[in-house]
mmCIF file of C-alpha atoms in Angstrom:
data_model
loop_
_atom_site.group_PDB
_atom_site.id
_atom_site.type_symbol
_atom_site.label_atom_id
_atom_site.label_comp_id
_atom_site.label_asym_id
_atom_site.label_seq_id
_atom_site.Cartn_x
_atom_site.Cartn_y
_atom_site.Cartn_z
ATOM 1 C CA UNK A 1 0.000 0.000 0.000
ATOM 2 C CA UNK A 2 1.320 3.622 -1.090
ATOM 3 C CA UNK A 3 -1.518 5.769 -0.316
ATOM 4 C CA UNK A 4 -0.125 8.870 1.652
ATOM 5 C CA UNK A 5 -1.505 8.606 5.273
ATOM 6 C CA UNK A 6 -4.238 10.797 5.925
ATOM 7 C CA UNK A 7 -3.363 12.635 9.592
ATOM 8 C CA UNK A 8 -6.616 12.423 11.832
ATOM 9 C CA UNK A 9 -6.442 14.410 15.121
ATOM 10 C CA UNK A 10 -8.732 13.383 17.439
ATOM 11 C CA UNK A 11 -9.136 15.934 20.891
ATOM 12 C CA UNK A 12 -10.408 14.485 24.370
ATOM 13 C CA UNK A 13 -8.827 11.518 23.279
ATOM 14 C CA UNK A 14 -8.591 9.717 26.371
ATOM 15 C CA UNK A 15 -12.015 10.485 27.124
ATOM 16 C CA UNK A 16 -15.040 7.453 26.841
ATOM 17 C CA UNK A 17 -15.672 8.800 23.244
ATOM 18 C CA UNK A 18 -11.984 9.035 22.082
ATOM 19 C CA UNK A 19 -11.518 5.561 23.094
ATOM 20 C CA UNK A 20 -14.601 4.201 21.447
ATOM 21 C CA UNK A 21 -13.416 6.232 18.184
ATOM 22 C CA UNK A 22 -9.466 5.694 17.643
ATOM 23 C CA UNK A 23 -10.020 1.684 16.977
ATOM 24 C CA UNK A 24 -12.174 2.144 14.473
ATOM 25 C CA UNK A 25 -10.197 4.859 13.214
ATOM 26 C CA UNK A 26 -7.266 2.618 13.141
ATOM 27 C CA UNK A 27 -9.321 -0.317 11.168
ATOM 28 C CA UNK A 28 -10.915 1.789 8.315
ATOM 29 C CA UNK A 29 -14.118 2.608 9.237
ATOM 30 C CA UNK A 30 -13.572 6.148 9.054
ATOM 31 C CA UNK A 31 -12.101 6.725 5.390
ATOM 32 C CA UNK A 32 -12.105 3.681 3.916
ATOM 33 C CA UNK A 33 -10.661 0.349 4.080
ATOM 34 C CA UNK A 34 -7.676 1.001 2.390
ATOM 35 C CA UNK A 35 -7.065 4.618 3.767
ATOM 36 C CA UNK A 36 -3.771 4.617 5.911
ATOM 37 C CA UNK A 37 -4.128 6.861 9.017
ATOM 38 C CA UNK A 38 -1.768 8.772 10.807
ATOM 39 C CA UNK A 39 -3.432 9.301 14.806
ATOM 40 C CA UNK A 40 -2.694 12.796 16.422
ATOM 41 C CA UNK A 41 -4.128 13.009 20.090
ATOM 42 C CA UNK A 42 -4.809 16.011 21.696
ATOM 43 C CA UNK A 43 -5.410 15.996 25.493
ATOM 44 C CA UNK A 44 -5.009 18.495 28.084
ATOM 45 C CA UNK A 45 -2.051 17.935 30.525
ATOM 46 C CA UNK A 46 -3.163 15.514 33.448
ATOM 47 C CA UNK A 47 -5.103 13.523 30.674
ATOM 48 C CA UNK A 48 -1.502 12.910 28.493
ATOM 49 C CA UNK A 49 -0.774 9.579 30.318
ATOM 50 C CA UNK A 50 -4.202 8.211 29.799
ATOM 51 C CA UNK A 51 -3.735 8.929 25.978
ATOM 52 C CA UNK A 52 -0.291 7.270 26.139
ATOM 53 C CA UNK A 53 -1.737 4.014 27.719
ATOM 54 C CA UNK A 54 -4.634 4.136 24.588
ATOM 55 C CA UNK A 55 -1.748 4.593 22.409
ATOM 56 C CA UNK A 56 -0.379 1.226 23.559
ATOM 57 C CA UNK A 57 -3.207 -0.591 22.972
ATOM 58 C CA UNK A 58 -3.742 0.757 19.691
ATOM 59 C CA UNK A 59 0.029 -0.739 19.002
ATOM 60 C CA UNK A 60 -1.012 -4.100 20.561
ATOM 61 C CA UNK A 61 -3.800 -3.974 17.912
ATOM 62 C CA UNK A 62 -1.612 -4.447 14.702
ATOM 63 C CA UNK A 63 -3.221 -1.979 12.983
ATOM 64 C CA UNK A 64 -2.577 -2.833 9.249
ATOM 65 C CA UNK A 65 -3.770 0.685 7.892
ATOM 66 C CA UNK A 66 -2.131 2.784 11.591
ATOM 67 C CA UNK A 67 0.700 4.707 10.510
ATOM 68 C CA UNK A 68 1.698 6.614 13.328
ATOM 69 C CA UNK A 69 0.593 8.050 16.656
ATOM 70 C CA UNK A 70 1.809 11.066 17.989
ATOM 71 C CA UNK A 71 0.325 12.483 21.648
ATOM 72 C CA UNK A 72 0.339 16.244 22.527
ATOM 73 C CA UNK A 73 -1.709 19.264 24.717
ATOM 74 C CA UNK A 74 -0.847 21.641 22.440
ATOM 75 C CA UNK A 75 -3.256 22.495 19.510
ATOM 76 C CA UNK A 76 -0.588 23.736 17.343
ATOM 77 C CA UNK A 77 0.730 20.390 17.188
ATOM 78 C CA UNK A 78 -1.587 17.978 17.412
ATOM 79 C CA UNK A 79 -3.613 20.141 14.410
ATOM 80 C CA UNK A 80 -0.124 20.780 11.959
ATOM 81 C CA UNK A 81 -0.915 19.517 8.852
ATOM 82 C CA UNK A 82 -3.995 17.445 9.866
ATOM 83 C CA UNK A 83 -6.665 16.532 7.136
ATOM 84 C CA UNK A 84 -9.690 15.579 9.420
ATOM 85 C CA UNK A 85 -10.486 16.693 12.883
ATOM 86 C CA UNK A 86 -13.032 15.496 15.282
ATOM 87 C CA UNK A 87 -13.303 17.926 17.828
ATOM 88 C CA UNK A 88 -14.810 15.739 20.576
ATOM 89 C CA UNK A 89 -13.153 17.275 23.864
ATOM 90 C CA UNK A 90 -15.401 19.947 25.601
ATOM 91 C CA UNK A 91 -16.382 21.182 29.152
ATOM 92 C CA UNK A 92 -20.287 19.278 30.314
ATOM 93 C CA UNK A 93 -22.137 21.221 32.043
ATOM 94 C CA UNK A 94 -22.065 20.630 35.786
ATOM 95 C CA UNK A 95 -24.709 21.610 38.891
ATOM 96 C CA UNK A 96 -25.365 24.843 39.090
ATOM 97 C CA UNK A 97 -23.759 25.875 35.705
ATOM 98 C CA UNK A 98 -25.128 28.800 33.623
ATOM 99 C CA UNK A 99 -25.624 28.489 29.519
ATOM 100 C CA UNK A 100 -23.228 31.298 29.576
ATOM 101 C CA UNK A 101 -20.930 29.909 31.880
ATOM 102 C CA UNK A 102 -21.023 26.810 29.774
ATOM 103 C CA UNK A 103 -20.283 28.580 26.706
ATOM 104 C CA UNK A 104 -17.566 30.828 28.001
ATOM 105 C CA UNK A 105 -16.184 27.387 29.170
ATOM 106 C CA UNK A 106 -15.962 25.663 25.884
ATOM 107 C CA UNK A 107 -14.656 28.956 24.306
ATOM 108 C CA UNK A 108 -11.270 28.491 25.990
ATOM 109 C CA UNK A 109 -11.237 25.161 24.540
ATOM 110 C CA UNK A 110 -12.702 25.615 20.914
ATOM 111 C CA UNK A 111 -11.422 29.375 19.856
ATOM 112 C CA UNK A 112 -7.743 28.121 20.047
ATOM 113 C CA UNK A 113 -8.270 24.920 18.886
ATOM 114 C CA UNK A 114 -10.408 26.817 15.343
ATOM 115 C CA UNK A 115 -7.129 29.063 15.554
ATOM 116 C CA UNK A 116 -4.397 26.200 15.228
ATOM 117 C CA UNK A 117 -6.487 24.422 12.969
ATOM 118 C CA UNK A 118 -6.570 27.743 10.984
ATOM 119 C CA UNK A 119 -2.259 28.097 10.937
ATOM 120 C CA UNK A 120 -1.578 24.724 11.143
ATOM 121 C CA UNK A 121 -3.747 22.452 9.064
ATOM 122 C CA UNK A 122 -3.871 21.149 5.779
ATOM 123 C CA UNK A 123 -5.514 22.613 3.125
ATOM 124 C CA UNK A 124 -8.000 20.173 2.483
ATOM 125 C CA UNK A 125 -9.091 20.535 6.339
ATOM 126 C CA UNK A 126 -12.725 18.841 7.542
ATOM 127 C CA UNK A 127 -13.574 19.313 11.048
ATOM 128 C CA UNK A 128 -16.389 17.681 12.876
ATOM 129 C CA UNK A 129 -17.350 19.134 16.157
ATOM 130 C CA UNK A 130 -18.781 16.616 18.650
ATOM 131 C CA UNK A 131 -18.546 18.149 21.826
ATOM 132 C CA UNK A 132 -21.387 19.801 23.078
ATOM 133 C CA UNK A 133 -22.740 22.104 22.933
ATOM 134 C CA UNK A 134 -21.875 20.796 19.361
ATOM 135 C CA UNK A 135 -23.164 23.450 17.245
ATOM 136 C CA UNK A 136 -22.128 26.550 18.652
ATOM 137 C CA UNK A 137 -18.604 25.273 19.899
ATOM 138 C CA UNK A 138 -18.510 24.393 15.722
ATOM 139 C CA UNK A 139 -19.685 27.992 15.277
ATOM 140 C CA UNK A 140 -17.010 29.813 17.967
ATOM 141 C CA UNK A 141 -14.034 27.372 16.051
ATOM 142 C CA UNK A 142 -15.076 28.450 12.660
ATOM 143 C CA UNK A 143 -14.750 32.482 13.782
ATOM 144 C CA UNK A 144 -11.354 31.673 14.824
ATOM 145 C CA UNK A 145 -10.353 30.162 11.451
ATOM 146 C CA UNK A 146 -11.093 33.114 8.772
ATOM 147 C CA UNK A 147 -8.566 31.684 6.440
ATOM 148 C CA UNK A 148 -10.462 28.118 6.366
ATOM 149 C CA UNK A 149 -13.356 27.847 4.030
ATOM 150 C CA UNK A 150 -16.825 28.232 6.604
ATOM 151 C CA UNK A 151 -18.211 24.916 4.798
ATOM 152 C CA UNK A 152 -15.317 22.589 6.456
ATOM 153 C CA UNK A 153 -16.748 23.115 9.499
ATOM 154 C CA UNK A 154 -19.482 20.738 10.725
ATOM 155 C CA UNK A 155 -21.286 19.593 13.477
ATOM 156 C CA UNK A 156 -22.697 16.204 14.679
ATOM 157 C CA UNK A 157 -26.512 15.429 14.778
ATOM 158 C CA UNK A 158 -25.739 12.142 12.805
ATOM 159 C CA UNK A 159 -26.082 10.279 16.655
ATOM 160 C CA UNK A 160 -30.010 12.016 16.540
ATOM 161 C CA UNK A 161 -30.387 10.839 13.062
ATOM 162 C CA UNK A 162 -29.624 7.348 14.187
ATOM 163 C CA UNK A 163 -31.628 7.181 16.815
ATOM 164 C CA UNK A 164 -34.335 8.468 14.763
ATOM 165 C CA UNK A 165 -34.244 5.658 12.516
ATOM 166 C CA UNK A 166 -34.043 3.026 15.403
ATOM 167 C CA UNK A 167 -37.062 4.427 17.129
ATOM 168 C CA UNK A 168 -39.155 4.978 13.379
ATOM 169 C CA UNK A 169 -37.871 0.979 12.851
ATOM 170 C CA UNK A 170 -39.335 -0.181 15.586
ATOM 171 C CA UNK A 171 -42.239 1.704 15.536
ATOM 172 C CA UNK A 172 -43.011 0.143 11.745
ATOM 173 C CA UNK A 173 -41.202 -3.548 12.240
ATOM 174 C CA UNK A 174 -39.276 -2.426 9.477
ATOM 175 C CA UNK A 175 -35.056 -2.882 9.300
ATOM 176 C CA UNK A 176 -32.924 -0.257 9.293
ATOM 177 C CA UNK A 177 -32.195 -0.478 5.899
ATOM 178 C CA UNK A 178 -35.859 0.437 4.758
ATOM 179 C CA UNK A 179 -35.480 3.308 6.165
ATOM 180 C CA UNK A 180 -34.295 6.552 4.137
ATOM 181 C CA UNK A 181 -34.334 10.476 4.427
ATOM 182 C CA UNK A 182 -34.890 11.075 7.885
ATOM 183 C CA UNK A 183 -33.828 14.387 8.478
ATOM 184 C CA UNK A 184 -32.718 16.519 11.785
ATOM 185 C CA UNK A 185 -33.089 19.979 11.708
ATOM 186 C CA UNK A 186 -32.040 22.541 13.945
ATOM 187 C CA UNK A 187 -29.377 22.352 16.952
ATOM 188 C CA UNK A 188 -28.205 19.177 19.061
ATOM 189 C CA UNK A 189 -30.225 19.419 21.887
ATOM 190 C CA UNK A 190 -33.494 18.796 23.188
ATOM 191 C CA UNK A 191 -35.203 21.606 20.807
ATOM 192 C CA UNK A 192 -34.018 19.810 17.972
ATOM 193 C CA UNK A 193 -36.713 18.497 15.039
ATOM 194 C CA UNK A 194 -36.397 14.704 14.085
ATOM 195 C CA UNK A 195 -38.843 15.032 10.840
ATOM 196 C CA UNK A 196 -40.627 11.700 8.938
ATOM 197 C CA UNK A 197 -42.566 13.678 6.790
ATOM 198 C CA UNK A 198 -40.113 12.904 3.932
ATOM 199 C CA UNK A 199 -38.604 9.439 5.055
ATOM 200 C CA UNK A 200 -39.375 6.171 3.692
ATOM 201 C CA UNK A 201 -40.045 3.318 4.799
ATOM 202 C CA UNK A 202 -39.395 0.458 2.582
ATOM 203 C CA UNK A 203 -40.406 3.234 -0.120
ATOM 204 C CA UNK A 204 -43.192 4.498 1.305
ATOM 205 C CA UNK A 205 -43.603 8.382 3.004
ATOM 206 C CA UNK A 206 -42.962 7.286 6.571
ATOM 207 C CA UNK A 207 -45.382 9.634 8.262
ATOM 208 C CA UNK A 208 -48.430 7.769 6.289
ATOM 209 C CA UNK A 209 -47.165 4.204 7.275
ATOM 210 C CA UNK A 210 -46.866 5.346 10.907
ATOM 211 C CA UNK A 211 -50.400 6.889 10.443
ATOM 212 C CA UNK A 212 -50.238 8.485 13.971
ATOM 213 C CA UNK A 213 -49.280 11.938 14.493
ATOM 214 C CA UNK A 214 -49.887 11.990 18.700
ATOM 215 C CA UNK A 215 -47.139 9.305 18.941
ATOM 216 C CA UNK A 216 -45.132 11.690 16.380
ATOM 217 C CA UNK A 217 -45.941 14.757 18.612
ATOM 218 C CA UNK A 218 -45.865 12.860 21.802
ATOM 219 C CA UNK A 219 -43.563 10.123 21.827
ATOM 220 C CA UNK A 220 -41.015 10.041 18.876
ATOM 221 C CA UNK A 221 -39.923 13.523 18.653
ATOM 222 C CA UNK A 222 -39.796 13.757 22.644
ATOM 223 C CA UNK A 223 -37.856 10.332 22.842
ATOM 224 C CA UNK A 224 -35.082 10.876 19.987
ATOM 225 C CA UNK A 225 -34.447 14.482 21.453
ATOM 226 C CA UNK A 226 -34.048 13.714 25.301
ATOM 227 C CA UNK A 227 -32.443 10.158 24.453
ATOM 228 C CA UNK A 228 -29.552 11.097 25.450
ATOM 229 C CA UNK A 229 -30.226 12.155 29.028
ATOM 230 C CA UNK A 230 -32.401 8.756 28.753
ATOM 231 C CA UNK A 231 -28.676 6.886 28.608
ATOM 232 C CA UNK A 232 -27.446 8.562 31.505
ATOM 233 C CA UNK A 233 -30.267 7.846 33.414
ATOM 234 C CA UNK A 234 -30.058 4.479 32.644
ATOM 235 C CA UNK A 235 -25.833 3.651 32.345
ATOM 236 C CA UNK A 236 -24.657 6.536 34.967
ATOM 237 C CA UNK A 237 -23.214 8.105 31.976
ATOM 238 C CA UNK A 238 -23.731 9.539 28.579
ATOM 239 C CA UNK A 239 -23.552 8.325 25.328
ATOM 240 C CA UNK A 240 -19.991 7.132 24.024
ATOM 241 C CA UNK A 241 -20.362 4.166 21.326
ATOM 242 C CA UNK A 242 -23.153 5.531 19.828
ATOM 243 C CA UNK A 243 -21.853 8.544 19.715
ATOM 244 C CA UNK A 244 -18.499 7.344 18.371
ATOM 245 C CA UNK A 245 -20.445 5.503 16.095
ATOM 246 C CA UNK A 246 -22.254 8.567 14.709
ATOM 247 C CA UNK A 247 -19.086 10.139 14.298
ATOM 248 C CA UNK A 248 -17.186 7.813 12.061
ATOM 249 C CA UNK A 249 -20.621 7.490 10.347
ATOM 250 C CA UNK A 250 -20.908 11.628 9.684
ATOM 251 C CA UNK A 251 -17.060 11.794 8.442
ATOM 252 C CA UNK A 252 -17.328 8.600 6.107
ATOM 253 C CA UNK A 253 -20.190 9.705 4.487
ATOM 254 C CA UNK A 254 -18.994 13.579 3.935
ATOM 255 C CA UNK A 255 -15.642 11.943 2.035
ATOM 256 C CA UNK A 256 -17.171 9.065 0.414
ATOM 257 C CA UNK A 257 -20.470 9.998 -0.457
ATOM 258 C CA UNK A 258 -24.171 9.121 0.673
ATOM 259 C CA UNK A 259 -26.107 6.163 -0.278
ATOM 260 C CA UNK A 260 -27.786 6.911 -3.462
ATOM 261 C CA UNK A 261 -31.518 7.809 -2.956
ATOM 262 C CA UNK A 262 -30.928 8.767 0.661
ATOM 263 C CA UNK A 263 -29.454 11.732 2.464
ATOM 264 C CA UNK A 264 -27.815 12.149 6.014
ATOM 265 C CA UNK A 265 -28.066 15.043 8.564
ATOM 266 C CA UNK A 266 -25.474 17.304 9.570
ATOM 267 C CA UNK A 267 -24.979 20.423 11.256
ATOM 268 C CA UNK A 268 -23.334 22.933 8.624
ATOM 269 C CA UNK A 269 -22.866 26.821 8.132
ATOM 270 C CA UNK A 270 -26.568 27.661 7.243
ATOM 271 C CA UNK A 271 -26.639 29.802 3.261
ATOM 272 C CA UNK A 272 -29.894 30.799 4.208
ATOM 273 C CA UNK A 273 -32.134 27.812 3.615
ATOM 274 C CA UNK A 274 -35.287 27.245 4.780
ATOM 275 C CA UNK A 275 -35.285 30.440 6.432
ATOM 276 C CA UNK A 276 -32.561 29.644 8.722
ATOM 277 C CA UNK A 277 -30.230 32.961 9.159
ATOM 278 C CA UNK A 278 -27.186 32.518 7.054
ATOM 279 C CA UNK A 279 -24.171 31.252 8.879
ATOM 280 C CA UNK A 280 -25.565 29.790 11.772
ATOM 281 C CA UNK A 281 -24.432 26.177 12.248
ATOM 282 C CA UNK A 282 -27.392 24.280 11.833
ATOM 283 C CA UNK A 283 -28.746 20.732 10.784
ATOM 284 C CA UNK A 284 -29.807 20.085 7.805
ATOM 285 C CA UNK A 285 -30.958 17.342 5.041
ATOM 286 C CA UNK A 286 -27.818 16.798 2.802
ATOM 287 C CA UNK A 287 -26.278 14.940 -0.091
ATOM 288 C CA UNK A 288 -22.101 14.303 -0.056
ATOM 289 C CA UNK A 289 -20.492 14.120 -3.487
ATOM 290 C CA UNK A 290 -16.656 14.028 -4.222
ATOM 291 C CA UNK A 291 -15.859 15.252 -0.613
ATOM 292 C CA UNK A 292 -18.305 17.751 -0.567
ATOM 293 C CA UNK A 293 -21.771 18.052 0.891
ATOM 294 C CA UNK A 294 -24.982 20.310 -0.168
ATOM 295 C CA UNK A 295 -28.230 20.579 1.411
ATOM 296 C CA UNK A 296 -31.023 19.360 0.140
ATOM 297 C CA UNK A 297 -33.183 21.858 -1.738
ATOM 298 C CA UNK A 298 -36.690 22.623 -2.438
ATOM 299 C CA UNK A 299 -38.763 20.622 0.386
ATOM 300 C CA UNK A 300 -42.240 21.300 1.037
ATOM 301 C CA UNK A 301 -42.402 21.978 5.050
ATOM 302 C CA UNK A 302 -45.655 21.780 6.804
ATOM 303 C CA UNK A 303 -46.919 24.330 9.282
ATOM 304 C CA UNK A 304 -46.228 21.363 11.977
ATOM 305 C CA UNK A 305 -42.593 21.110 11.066
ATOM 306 C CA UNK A 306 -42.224 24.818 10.729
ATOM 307 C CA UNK A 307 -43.262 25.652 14.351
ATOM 308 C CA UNK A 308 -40.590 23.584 15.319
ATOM 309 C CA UNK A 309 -37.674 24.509 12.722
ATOM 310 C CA UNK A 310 -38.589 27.622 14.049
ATOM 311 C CA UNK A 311 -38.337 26.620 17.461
ATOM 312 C CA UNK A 312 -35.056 25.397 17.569
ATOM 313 C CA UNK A 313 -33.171 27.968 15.107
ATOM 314 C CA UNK A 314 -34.319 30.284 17.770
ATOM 315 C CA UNK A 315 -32.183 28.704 20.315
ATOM 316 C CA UNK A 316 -29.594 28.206 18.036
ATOM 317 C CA UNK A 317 -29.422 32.400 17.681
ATOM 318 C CA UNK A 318 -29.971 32.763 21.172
ATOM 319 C CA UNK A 319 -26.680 30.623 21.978
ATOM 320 C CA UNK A 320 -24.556 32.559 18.789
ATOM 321 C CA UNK A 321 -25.682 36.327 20.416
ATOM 322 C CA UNK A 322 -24.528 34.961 23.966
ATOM 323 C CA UNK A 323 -21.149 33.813 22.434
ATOM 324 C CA UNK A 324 -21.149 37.048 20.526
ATOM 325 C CA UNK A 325 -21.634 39.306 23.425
ATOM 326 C CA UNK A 326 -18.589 36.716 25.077
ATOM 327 C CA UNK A 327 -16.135 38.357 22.246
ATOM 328 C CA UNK A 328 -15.727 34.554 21.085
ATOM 329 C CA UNK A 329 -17.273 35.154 17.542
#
């Protein structure tokens, strides 16, 4: 094999997520099964020994397609010359925590981190923000890269749109498979819109096979938005495979393309589309070509899906004036 590695930094990387994400890095399941990898961790200080003892498994693991690891808690390095990033270190929000103290928080972390990815990376730079809150700490790292193209900067609501697809299959008895163009608009969090109204199932509109809009209202829009406190409720702590999962799932897709007939959701810089302010990182419907992605254009949105577009673009400007009036955009 003679494929140039492709240099993935990965930050929190000795957190439950990073750990869940780097083996399948390692195997493929990321770029491609013949895509070698170079592994750059990025961990604060106390955390660097953690990410050395990952390390060491990963080398115990006899990678075919690993190509290198290199540990470091400084952005600048960990970021210099790196082709993808998955940005999935960030503060949680603790007891007694503001929003604003929360997003002051995660602007120490992702404003520096948008900056060395902005002097350091390579050209052909795609960054995936996972750490919540996902779409504004996308949003703050984007300001601090003005030499990056806006578009290269994404966030993650592929974990909603899975779950959205699990609950919708087992709601029909159909697989998986059946099911296509589910779509998650708006911000990662509990305002966000998981929408059936254009999904199939097994080639039919899903909303008419499920033929009951209370349990839409009631029980599958509430359930795939607060699923995630759900899993901490129920494991003592939140999401990591799943959310790994979604990860490589959102990256593979954006460099190899989606499944024809289907698209995915991700959180990109908003042109103005379905009346959601231009620039704002939001989730949309999209198609990936040829390393690229565009939204899907031209849907017909019912007054029922509207309302709650609506609803969670609102919060979405709420959280970009707050990190605004922070100086971190």
């Amino acid at each position: 094999m003679t494929r140039t590695p492709v240099n993935v930094t990965v930050t929190g990387a000795a957190g439950q997520i990073g750990y869940a994400l780097l083996f399948r890095i390692a195997s493929g399941h990321l770029l491609g099964a013949d895509v070698p990898v170079k592994l750059r961790l990025l961990e604060i200080t106390p955390a660097l020994k953690a990410a050395e003892g990952t390390a060491m498994e990963l080398d115990d693991a006899a990678f075919p397609l690993l190509r290198g690891i290199d540990i470091s808690d400084d952005p600048n390095v960990a970021f210099d010359g790196t082709n993808v990033a998955l940005l999935v270190g960030a503060r949680p929000r603790t007891a007694g925590m503001e929003r604003g103290d929360l997003l002051s928080a995660n602007g120490g972390i992702f404003k520096p981190q948008g900056k060395a990815i902005n002097d350091h990376a390579a050209d052909d730079i795609k960054v995936l923000v996972v750490g919540n809150p996902a779409n504004t700490n996308a949003l703050i790292a984007r300001s601090a890269a003005p030499d990056v193209p806006a578009e290269r900067f994404t966030a993650m609501t592929r974990l909603d749109h899975n779950r959205a697809i699990a609950q919708l299959a087992k709601k029909t008895g159909a697989q998986v498979s059946e099911i296509k163009k589910v779509t998650i608009w708006g911000n990662h969090s509990a305002t966000q819109y998981p929408d059936i109204f254009h999904a199939e199932v097994a080639g039919k509109n899903a909303a008419e096979v499920v033929g009951d809009e209370q349990w839409l209202a009631d029980t599958f829009i509430p359930t795939v938005a607060k699923r995630g406190a759900a899993i901490i409720e129920a494991r003592g702590a939140s999401s990591a495979a799943s959310a790994a999962n979604a990860a490589i799932d959102h990256v593979y897709d954006w460099v190899n393309g989606t499944a024809e007939g289907d698209w995915v959701s991700m959180a990109v810089p908003s042109d103005g589309s379905y009346g959601v302010p231009e620039g704002l990182i939001s989730s949309f419907p999209v198609v990936c070509e040829d390393g690229k992605y565009e939204i899907v254009r031209d849907l017909q949105i019912d007054a029922f899906s509207r309302a709650r577009i609506a609803h969670t673009v609102a919060e979405l400007e709420e959280e970009r004036d707050a990190v605004r009036k922070l100086g971190l955009i």
